[in-house]
Short mmCIF file of C-alpha atoms and ligand atoms in Angstrom, two decimals:
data_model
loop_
_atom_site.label_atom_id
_atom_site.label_comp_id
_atom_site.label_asym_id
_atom_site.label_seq_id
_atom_site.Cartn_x
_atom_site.Cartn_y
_atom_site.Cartn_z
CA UNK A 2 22.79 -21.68 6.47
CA UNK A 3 20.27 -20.15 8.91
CA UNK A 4 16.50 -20.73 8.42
CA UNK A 5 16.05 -17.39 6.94
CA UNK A 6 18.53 -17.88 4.11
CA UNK A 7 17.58 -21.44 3.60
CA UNK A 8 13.90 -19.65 3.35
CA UNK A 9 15.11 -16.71 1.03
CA UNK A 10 16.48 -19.20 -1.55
CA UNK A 11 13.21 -21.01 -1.25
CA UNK A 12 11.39 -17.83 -1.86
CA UNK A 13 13.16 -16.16 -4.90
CA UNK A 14 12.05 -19.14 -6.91
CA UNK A 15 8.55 -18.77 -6.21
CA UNK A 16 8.45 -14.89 -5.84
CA UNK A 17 9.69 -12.10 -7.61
CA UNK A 18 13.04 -11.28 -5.59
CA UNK A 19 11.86 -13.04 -2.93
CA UNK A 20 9.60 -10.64 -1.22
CA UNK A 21 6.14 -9.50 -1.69
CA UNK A 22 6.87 -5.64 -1.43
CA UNK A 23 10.96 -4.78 -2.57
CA UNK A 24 12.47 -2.70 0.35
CA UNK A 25 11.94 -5.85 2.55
CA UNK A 26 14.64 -7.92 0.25
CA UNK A 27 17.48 -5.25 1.92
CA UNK A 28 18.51 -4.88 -1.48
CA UNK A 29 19.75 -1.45 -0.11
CA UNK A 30 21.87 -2.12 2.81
CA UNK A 31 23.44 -5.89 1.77
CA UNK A 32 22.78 -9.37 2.80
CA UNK A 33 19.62 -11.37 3.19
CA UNK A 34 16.07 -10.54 4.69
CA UNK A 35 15.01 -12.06 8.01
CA UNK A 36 12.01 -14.03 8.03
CA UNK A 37 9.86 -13.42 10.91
CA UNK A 38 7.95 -15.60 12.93
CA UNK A 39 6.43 -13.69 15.42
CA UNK A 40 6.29 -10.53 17.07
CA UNK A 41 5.20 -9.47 20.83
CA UNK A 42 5.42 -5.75 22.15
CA UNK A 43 8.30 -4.02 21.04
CA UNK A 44 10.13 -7.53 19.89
CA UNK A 45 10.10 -9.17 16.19
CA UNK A 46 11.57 -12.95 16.31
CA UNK A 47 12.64 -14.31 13.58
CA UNK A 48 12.66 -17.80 12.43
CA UNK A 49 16.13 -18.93 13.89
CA UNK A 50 14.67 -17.28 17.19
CA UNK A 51 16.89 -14.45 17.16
CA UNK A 52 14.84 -11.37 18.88
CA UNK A 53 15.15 -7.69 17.78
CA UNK A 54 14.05 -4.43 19.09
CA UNK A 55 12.33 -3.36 15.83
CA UNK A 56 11.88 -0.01 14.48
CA UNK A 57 9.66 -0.59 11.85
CA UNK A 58 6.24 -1.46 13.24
CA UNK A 59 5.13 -2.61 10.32
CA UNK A 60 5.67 0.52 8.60
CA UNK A 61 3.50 2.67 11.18
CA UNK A 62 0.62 0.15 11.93
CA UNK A 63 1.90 -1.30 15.36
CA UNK A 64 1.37 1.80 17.06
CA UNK A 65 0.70 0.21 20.28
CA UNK A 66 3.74 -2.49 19.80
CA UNK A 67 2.46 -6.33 18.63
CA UNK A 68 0.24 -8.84 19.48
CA UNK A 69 -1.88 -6.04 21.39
CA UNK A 70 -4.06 -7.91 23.17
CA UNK A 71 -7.07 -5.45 23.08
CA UNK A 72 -7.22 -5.56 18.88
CA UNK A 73 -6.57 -9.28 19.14
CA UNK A 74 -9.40 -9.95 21.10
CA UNK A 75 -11.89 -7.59 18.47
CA UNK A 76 -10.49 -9.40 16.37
CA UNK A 77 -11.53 -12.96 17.59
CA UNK A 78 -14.85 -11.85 18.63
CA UNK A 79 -15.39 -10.59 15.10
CA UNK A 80 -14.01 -14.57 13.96
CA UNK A 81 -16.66 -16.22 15.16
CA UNK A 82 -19.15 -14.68 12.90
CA UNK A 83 -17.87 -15.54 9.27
CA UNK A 84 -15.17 -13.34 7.46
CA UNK A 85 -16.73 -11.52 4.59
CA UNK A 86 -20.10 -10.88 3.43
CA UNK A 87 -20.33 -8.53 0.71
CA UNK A 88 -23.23 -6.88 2.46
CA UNK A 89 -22.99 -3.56 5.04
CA UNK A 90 -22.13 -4.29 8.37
CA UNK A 91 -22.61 -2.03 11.49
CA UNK A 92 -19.28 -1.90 12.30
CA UNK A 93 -18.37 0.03 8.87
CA UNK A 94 -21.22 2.73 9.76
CA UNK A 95 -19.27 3.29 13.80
CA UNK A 96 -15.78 2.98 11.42
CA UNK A 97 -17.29 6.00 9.51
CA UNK A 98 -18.29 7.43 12.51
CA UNK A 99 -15.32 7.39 14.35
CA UNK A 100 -12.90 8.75 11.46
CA UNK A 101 -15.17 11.55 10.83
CA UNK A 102 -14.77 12.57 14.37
CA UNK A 103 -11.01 12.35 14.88
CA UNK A 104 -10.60 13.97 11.46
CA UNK A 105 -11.97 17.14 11.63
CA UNK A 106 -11.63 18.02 7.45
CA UNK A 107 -13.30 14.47 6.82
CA UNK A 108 -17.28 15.12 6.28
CA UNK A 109 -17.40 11.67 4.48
CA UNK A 110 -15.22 8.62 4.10
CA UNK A 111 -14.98 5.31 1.95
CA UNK A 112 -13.36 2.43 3.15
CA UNK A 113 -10.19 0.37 0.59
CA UNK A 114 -8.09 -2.08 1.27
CA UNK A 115 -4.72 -0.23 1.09
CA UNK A 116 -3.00 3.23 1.25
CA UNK A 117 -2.27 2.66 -2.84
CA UNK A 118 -6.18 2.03 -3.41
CA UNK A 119 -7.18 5.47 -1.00
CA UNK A 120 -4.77 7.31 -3.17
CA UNK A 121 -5.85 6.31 -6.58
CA UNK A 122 -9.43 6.61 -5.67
CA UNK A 123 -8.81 10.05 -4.11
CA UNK A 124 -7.07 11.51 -7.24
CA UNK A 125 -9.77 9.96 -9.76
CA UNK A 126 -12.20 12.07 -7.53
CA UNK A 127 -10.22 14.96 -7.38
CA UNK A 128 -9.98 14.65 -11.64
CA UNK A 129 -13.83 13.59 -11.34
CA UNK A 130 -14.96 16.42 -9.50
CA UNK A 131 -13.01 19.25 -11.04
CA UNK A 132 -13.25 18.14 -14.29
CA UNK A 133 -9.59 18.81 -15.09
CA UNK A 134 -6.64 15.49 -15.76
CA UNK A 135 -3.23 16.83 -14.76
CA UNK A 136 -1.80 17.14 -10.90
CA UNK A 137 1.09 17.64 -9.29
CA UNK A 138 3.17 15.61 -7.12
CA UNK A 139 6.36 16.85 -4.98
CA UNK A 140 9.38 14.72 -5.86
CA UNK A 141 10.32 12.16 -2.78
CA UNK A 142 6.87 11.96 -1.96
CA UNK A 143 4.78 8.08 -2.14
CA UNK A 144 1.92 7.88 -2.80
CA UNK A 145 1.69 3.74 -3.25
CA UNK A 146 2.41 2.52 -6.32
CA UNK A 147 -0.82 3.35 -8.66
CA UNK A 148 0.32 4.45 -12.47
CA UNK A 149 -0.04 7.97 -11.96
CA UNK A 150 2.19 8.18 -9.14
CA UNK A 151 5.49 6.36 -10.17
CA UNK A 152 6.71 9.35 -11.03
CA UNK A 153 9.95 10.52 -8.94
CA UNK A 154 8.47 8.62 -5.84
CA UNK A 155 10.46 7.88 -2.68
CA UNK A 156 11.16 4.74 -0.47
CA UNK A 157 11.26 1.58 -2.46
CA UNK A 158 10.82 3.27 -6.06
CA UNK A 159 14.31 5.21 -4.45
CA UNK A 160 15.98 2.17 -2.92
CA UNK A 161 15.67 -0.13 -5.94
CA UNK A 162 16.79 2.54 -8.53
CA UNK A 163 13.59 3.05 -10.74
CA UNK A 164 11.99 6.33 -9.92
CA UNK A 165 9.83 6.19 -13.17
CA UNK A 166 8.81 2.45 -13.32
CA UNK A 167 8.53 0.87 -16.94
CA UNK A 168 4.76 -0.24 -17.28
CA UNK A 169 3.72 3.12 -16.77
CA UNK A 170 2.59 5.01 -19.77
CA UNK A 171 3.41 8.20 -21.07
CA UNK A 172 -0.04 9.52 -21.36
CA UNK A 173 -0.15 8.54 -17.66
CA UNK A 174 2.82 9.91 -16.94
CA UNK A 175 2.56 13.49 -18.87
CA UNK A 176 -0.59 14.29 -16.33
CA UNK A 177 1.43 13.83 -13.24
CA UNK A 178 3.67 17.26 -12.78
CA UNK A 179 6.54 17.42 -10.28
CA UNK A 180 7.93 20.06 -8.14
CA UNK A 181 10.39 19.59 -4.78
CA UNK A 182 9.24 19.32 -1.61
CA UNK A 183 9.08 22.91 0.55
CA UNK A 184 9.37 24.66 -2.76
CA UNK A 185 6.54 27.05 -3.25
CA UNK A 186 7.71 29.00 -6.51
CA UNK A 187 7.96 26.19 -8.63
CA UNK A 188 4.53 24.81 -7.69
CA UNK A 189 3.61 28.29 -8.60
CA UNK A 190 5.03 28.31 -11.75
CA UNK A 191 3.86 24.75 -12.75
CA UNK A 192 0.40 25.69 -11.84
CA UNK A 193 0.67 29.23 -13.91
CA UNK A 194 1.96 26.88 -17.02
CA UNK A 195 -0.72 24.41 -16.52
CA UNK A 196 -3.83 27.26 -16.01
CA UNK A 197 -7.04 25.75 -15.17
CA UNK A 198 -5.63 22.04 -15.99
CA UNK A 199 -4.84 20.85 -12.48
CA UNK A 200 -7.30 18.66 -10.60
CA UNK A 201 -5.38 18.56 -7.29
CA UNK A 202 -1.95 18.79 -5.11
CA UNK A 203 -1.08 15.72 -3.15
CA UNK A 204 1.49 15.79 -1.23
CA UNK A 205 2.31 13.60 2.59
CA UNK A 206 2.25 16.83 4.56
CA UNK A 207 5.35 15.28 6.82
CA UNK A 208 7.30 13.34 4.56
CA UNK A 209 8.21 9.77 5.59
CA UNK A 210 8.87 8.05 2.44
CA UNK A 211 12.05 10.10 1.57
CA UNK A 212 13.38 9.23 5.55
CA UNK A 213 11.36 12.08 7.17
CA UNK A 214 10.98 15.71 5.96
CA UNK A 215 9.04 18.35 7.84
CA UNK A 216 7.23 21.38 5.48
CA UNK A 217 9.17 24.81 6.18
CA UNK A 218 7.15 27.35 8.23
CA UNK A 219 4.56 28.66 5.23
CA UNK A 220 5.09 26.00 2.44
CA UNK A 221 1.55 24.14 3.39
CA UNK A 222 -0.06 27.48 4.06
CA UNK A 223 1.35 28.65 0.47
CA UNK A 224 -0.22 25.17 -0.95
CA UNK A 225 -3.37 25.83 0.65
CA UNK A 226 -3.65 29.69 -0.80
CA UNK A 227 -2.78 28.41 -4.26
CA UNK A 228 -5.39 26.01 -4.41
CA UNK A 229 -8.45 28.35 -3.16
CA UNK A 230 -7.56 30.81 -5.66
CA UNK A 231 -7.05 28.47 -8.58
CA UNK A 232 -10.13 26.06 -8.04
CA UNK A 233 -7.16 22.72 -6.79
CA UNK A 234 -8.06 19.95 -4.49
CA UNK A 235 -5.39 19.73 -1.91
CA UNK A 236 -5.23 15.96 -0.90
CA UNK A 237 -2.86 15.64 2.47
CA UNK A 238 -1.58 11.68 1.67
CA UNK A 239 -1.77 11.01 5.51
CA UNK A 240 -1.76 7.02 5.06
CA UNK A 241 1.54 7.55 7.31
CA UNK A 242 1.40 10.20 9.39
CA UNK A 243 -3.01 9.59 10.14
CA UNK A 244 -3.05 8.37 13.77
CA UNK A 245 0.15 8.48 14.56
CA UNK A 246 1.00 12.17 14.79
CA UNK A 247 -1.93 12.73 16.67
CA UNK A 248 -5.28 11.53 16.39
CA UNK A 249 -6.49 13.32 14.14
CA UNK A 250 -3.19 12.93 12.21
CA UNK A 251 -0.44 16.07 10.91
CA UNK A 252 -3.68 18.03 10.17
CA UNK A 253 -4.74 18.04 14.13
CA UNK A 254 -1.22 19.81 14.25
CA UNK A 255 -1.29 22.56 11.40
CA UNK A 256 -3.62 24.67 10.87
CA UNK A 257 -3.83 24.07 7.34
CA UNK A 258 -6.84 21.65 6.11
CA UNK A 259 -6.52 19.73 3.08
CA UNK A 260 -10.12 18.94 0.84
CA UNK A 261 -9.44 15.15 0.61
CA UNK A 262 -7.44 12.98 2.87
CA UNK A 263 -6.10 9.30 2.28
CA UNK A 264 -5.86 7.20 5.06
CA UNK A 265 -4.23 3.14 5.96
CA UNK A 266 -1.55 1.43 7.74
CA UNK A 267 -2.78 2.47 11.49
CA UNK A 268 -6.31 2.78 10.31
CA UNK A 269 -6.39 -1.43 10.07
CA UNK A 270 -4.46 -2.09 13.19
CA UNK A 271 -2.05 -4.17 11.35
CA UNK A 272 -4.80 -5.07 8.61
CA UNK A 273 -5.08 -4.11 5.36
CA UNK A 274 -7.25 -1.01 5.41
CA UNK A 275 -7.15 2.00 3.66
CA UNK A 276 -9.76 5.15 3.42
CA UNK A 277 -10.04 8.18 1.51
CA UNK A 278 -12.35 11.26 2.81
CA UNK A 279 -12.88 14.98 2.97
CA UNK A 280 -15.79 17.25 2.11
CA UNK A 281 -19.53 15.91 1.87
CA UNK A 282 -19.81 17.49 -1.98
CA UNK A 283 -16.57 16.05 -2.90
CA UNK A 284 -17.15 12.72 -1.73
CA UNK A 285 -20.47 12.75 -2.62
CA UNK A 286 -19.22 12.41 -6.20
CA UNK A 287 -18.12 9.06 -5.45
CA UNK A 288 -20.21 5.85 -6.82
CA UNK A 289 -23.17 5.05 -6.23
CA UNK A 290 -24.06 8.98 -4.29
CA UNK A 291 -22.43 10.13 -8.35
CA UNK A 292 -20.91 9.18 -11.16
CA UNK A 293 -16.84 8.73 -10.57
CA UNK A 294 -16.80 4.65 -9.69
CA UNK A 295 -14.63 3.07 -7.33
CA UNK A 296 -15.21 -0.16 -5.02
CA UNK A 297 -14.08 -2.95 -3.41
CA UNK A 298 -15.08 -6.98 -2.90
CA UNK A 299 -13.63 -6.82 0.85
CA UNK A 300 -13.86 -2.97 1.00
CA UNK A 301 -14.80 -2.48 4.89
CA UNK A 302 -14.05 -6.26 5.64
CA UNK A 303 -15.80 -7.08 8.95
CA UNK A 304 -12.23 -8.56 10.67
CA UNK A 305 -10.47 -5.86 9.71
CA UNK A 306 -12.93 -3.35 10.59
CA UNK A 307 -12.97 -5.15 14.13
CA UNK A 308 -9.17 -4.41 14.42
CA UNK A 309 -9.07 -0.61 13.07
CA UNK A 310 -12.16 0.22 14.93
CA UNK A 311 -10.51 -1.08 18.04
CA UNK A 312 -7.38 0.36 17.19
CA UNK A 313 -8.88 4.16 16.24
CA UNK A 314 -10.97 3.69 19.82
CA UNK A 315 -8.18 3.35 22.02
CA UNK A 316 -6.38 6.35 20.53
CA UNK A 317 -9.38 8.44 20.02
CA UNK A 318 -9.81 7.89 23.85
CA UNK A 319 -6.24 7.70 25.11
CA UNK A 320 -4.39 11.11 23.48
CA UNK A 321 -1.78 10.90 26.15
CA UNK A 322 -0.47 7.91 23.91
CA UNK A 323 1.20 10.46 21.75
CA UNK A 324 2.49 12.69 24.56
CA UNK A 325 4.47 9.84 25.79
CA UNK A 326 5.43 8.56 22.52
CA UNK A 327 7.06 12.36 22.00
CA UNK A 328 8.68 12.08 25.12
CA UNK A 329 10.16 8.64 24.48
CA UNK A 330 10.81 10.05 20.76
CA UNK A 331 12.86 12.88 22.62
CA UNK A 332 14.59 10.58 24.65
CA UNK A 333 15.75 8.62 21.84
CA UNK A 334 16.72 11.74 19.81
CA UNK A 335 19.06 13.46 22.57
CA UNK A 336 20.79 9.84 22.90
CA UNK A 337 21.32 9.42 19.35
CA UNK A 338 22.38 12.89 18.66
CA UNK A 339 24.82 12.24 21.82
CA UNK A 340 26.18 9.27 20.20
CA UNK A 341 26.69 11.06 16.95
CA UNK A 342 28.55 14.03 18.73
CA UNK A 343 30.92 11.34 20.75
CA UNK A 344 32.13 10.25 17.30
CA UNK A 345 32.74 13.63 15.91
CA UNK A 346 29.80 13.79 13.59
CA UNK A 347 26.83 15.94 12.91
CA UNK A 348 24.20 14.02 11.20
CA UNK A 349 21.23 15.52 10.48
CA UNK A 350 17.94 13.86 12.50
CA UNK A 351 14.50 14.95 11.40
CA UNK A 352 12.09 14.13 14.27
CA UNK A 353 8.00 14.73 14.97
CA UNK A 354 6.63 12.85 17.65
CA UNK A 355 6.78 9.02 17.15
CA UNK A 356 8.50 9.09 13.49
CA UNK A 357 12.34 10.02 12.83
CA UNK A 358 15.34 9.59 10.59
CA UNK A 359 18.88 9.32 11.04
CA UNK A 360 20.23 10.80 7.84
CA UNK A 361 24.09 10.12 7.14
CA UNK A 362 24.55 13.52 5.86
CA UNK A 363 25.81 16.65 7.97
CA UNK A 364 23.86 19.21 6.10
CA UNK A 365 20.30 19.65 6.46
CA UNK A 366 17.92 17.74 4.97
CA UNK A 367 14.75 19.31 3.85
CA UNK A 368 13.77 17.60 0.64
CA UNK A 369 14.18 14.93 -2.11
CA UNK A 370 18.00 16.53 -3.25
CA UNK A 371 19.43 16.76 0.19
CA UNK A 372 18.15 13.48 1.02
CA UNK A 373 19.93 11.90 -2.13
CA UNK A 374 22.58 13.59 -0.44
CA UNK A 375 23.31 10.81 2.32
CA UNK A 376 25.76 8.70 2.57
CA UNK A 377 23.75 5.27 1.05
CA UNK A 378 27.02 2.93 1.77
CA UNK A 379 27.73 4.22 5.48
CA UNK A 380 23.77 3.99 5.80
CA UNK A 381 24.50 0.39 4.89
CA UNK A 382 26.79 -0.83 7.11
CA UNK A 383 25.05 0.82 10.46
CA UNK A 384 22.37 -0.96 9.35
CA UNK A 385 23.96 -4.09 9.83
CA UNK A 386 26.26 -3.08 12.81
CA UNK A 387 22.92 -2.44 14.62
CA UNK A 388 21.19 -5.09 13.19
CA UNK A 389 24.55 -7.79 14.57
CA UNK A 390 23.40 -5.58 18.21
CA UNK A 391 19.77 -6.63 18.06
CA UNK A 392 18.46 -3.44 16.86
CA UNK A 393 16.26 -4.19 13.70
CA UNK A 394 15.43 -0.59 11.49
CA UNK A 395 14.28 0.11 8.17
CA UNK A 396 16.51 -1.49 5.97
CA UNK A 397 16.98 1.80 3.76
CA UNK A 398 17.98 5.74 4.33
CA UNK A 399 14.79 7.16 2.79
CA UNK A 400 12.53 5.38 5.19
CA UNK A 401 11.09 7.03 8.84
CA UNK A 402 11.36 4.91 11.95
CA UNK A 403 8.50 4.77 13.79
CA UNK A 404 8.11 4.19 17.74
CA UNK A 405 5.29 2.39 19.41
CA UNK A 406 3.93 2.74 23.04
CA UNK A 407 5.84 -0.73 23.87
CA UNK A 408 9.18 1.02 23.10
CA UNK A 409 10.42 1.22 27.27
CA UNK A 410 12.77 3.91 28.30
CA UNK A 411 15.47 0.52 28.87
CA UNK A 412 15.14 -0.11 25.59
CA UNK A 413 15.68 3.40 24.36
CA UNK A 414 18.99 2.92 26.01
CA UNK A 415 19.73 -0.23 24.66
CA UNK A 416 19.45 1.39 21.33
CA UNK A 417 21.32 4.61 21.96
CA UNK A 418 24.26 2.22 23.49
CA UNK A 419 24.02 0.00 20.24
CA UNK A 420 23.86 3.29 17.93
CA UNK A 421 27.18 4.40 19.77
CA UNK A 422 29.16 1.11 19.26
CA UNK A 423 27.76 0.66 15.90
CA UNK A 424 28.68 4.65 14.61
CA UNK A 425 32.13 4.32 16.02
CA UNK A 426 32.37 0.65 13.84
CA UNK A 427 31.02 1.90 11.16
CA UNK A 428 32.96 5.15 11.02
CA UNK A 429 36.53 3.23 12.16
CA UNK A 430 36.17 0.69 8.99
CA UNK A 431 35.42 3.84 6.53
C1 LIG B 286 2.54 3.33 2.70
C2 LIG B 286 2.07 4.53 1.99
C3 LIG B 286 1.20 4.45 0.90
C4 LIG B 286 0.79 3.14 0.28
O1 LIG B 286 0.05 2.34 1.15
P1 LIG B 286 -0.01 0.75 0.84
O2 LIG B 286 -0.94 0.26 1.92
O3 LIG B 286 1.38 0.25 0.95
O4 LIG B 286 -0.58 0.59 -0.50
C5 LIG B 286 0.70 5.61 0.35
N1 LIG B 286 1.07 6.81 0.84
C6 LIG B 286 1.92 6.93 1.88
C7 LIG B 286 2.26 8.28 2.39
C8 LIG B 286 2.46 5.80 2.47
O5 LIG B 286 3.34 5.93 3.46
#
């Protein structure tokens, strides 16, 4: 038995299936988790010292590859002067600073402690502020796993089979409305059933929690018209795509501005941050400016304001980090889609800059149905043929890949070879 099984056993006696958040139990593609050790640049080692290229990052945070040694050292500065004090701190005040000026629609921010709690907050606000309960949600889309939206969510609610999660009421469940993803008309015609009863839209403007789906030309601009004329709160759920797409996140891309924006996983530097913002007289509903409450015990933790602040610094300052990330993301794309031409097959890859999906499916993939679409089993056993090669990804079809600056063009190659070997395994044993 290798360490990490030996530790897996060990572990689904103590915790529930093993794992403190379900997709990393790769109940989805077969066989045991790896436990990991460590983790340096672009490598994760796990604890029988095997090394991986990894693909995950975290989910997103690693933007600059692990162990940088620029957040490590903010972070052992900050160390040295106690972890927590319950008290404001200069360093949430720059924080503050420093989103509001990368994020152009953010007048005012309040730091959480994850993407779930910025979400949550943000839609209590939204209900808080327009004084209406229901909203609607686009079917694929996660939002973390708050109540209100475990309804038809993606990634992990997807991979483990619940979509609608027992636990959740159905008062809680008969405010959250559903439509597909790049389908305007039925968000019309939910919102013309539902007159003057929706508090907000949220939606992650660039999927990545159904693998990743862009919005077709006019479906955020469609959103955006909807909600000016009906009095809705458009939240953009950027907790994956903030920071990464640019640095002021997908909305530094489109021209289409949402009122509220959640924020986390790069926003901590591999802590656990999360934020929710937008305009001054939304936010300045929030408790103690006005009346709708929300707070936190470590909200805008000094360590892991050290490491975000760091983190958002070197981006804010460096934005030819994500013109070489979509070069390297290119690079990788052409030498997959090579690979996947060399063994006779067409499958669909859904790229933006630094995030990207392989999808086992030859048709196009543009929401939550075509997604479902994929071949799960095939997705399976790639997984493992690259995983056997050294190539660690996300160990389920309706997750994004994300790159990170460490990610060398050698590398690249490495994985494009693997991807080759492993499609022609893969498709040989079918
Ligand atoms: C990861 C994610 C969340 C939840 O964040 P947690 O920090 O895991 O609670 C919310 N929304 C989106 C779009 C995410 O990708």
């Amino acid at each position: 038995m290798t360490t990490s099984e030996q530790l897996f056993q060990r572990a689904k006696e103590v915790i529930p299936g093993g794992v403190n958040s379900p997709v990393r139990a790769f109940r989805a593609v077969g066989g045991n988790p790896l436990f990991i050790k460590a983790a340096q640049g672009p490598y994760l080692i796990d604890e029988d010292n095997n090394q991986y290229i990894e693909l995950i990052n975290s989910w997103g945070p690693m933007i600059l590859g692990h162990a940088n040694e620029m957040i490590q050292k903010a972070v052992s500065d900050a160390v040295q002067h106690s972890f927590s004090f319950g008290a404001p701190t200069r360093r949430e005040v720059e924080m503050a600073e420093l989103i509001i000026s990368m994020v152009s629609s953010i007048e005012k921010v309040r730091m959480v402690n994850s993407g779930t709690e910025a979400t949550m907050s943000a839609i209590r606000v939204a209900r808080g502020f327009t004084g209406r309960e229901k909203m609607i949600k686009f079917e694929g889309c996660y939002h973390g796993h708050g109540d209100s939206f475990l309804i038809a969510a993606g990634s992990g609610a997807v991979t483990m089979g619940v979509p609608d999660s027992p636990g959740v009421t159905k008062g809680v469940a008969n405010d959250t409305l559903t439509a597909p993803f790049n389908d305007l008309y039925s968000v019309e015609t939910l919102v013309e059933a539902n007159k003057g009863q929706i508090a907000a839209i949220i939606l992650e403007p660039v999927v990545g929690n159904m693998g990743l789906v862009l919005p077709e030309p006019g479906f955020l601009e469609g959103l955006r018209e909807l909600c000016d004329k009906e009095g809705i709160l458009l939240i953009f759920d950027e907790v994956m795509t903030g920071f990464r797409l640019s640095a002021s996140g997908f909305q530094g891309i489109t021209s289409v501005q949402p009122d509220l924006t959640t924020l986390g996983k790069i926003i901590g530097g591999g802590m656990p941050v999360g934020a929710y913002g937008g305009r001054k007289e939304i936010m300045d509903f929030v408790s103690p400016a006005g009346p709708v409450y929300q707070a936190g015990t470590l909200s805008g933790n000094p360590i892991a304001m050290a490491a975000g602040k760091a983190m958002l610094t070197y981006l804010n300052e460096n934005p030819e980090v994500y013109t070489e990330l979509d070069r390297i993301g290119a690079k990788l794309e052409n030498g997959l889609r090579a690979g996947n031409q060399k063994a006779g097959k067409n499958f669909t890859i859904n790229r933006i800059g630094s995030m990207y999906t392989l999808f086992f499916n030859e048709q196009p993939v543009t929401d939550f149905a075509s997604a479902k679409a994929s071949d799960l089993s095939m997705f399976g056993a790639y997984f493992q043929a690259m995983l056997k090669r050294g190539v660690y990804l996300a160990p389920s079809q309706f997750e994004s890949l994300f790159i990170s600056t460490a990610l060398t063009d050698d590398l690249v190659d490495q994985i494009i070879a693997a991807h080759e070997v492993s499609l022609l395994e893969v498709l040989g044993g079918a």
